[in-house]
CSV table of C-alpha atoms in Angstrom, one decimal:
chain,number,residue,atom,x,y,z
A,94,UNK,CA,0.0,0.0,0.0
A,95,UNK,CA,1.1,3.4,-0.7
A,96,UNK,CA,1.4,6.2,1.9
A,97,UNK,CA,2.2,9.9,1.6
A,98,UNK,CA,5.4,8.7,3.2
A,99,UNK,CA,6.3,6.0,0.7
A,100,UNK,CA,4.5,1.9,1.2
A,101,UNK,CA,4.1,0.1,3.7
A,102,UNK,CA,4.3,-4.0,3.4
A,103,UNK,CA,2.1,-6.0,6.0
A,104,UNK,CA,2.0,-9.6,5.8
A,105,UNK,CA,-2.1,-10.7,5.2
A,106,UNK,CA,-1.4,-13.8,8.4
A,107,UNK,CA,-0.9,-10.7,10.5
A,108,UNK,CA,-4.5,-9.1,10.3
A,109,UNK,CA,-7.1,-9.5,13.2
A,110,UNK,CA,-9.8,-7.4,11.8
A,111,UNK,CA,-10.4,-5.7,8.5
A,112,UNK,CA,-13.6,-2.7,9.3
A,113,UNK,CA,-15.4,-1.3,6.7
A,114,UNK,CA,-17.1,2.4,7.3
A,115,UNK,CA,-17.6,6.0,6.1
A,116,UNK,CA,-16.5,9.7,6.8
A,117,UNK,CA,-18.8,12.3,5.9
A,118,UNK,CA,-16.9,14.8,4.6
A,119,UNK,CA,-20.0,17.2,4.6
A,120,UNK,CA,-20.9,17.3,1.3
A,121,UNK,CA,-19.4,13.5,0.1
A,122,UNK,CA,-18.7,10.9,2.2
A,123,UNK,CA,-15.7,9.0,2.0
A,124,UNK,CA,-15.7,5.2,2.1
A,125,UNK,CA,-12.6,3.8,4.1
A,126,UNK,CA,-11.4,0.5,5.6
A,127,UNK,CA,-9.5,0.1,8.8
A,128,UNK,CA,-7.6,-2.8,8.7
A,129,UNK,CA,-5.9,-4.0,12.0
A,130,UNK,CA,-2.8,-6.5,13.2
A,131,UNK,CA,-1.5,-8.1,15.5
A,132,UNK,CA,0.7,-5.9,16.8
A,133,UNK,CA,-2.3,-3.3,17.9
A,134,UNK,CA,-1.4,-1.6,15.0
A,135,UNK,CA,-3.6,-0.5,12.1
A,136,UNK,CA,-4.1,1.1,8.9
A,137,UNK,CA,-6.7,3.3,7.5
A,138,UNK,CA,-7.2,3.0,3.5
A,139,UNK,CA,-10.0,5.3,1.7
A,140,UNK,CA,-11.9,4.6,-2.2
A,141,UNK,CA,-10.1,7.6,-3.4
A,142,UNK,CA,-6.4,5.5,-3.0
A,143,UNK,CA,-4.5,3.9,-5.6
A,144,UNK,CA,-4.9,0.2,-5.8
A,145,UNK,CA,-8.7,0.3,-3.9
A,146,UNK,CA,-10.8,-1.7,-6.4
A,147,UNK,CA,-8.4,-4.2,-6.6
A,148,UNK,CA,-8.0,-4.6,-3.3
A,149,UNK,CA,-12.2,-4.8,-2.2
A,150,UNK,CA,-12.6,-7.2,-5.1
A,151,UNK,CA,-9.6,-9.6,-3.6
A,152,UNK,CA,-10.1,-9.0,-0.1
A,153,UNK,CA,-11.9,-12.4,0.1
A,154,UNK,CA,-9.2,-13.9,-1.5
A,155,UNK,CA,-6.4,-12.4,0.7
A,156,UNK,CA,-8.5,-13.0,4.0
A,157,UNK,CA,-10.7,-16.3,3.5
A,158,UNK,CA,-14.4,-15.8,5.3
A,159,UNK,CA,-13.9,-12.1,5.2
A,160,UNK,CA,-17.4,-10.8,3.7
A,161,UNK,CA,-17.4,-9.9,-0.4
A,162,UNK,CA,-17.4,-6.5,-1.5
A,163,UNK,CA,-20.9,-7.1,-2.8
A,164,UNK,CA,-22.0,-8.3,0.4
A,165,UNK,CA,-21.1,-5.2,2.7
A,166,UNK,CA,-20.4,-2.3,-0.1
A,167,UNK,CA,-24.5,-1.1,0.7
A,168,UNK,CA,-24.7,-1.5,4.3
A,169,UNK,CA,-21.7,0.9,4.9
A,170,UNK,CA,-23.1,3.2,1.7
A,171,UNK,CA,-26.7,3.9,2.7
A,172,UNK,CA,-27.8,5.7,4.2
A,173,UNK,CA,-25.8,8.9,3.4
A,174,UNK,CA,-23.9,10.9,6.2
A,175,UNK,CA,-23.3,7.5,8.7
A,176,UNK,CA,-20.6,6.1,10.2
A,177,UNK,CA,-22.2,2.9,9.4
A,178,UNK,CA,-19.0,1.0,10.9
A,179,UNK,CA,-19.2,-2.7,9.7
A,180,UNK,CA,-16.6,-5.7,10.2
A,181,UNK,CA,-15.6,-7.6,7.4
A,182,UNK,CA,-13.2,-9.4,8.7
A,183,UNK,CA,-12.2,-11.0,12.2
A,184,UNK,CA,-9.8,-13.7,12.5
A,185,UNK,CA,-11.0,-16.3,15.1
């Protein structure tokens, strides 16, 4: 993933929870994914980064029994101007 401050590389075994929920920006909202590790640390990726389609449509793929992009995409989407804060992903 790339950053302001050049990429970071994080290993997909290392991922506890993968959160998918929206900023309102006032007159847009902002769809994001907060992606968490092991270490307590996490990650905060938005729709308007590089590399974001590919990664929703593969995120099943990367993270087995995480929920499809078609399955959540909605629920966080609508309505307009919520948090709508949904988890994707939690590794058991």
């Amino acid at each position: 993933m790339k950053e302001d401050r050049g990429e970071k590389v994080v290993a997909w075994k290392d991922v506890t929870r993968v959160e998918a929920f929206k900023r309102d920006l006032y007159a847009v909202d902002l769809i994001c994914l907060g992606i968490h590790f092991d270490d307590n640390t996490s990650i905060e990726i938005d729709e308007e980064m590089e590399g974001w389609n590919s990664l929703v449509d593969k995120l099943s793929e990367y993270l087995p029994r995480s929920r499809e992009f078609a399955d959540w995409f909605e629920v966080v989407a609508f309505p307009a101007f919520k948090r709508n804060l949904t988890v994707i992903y939690r590794r058991d």
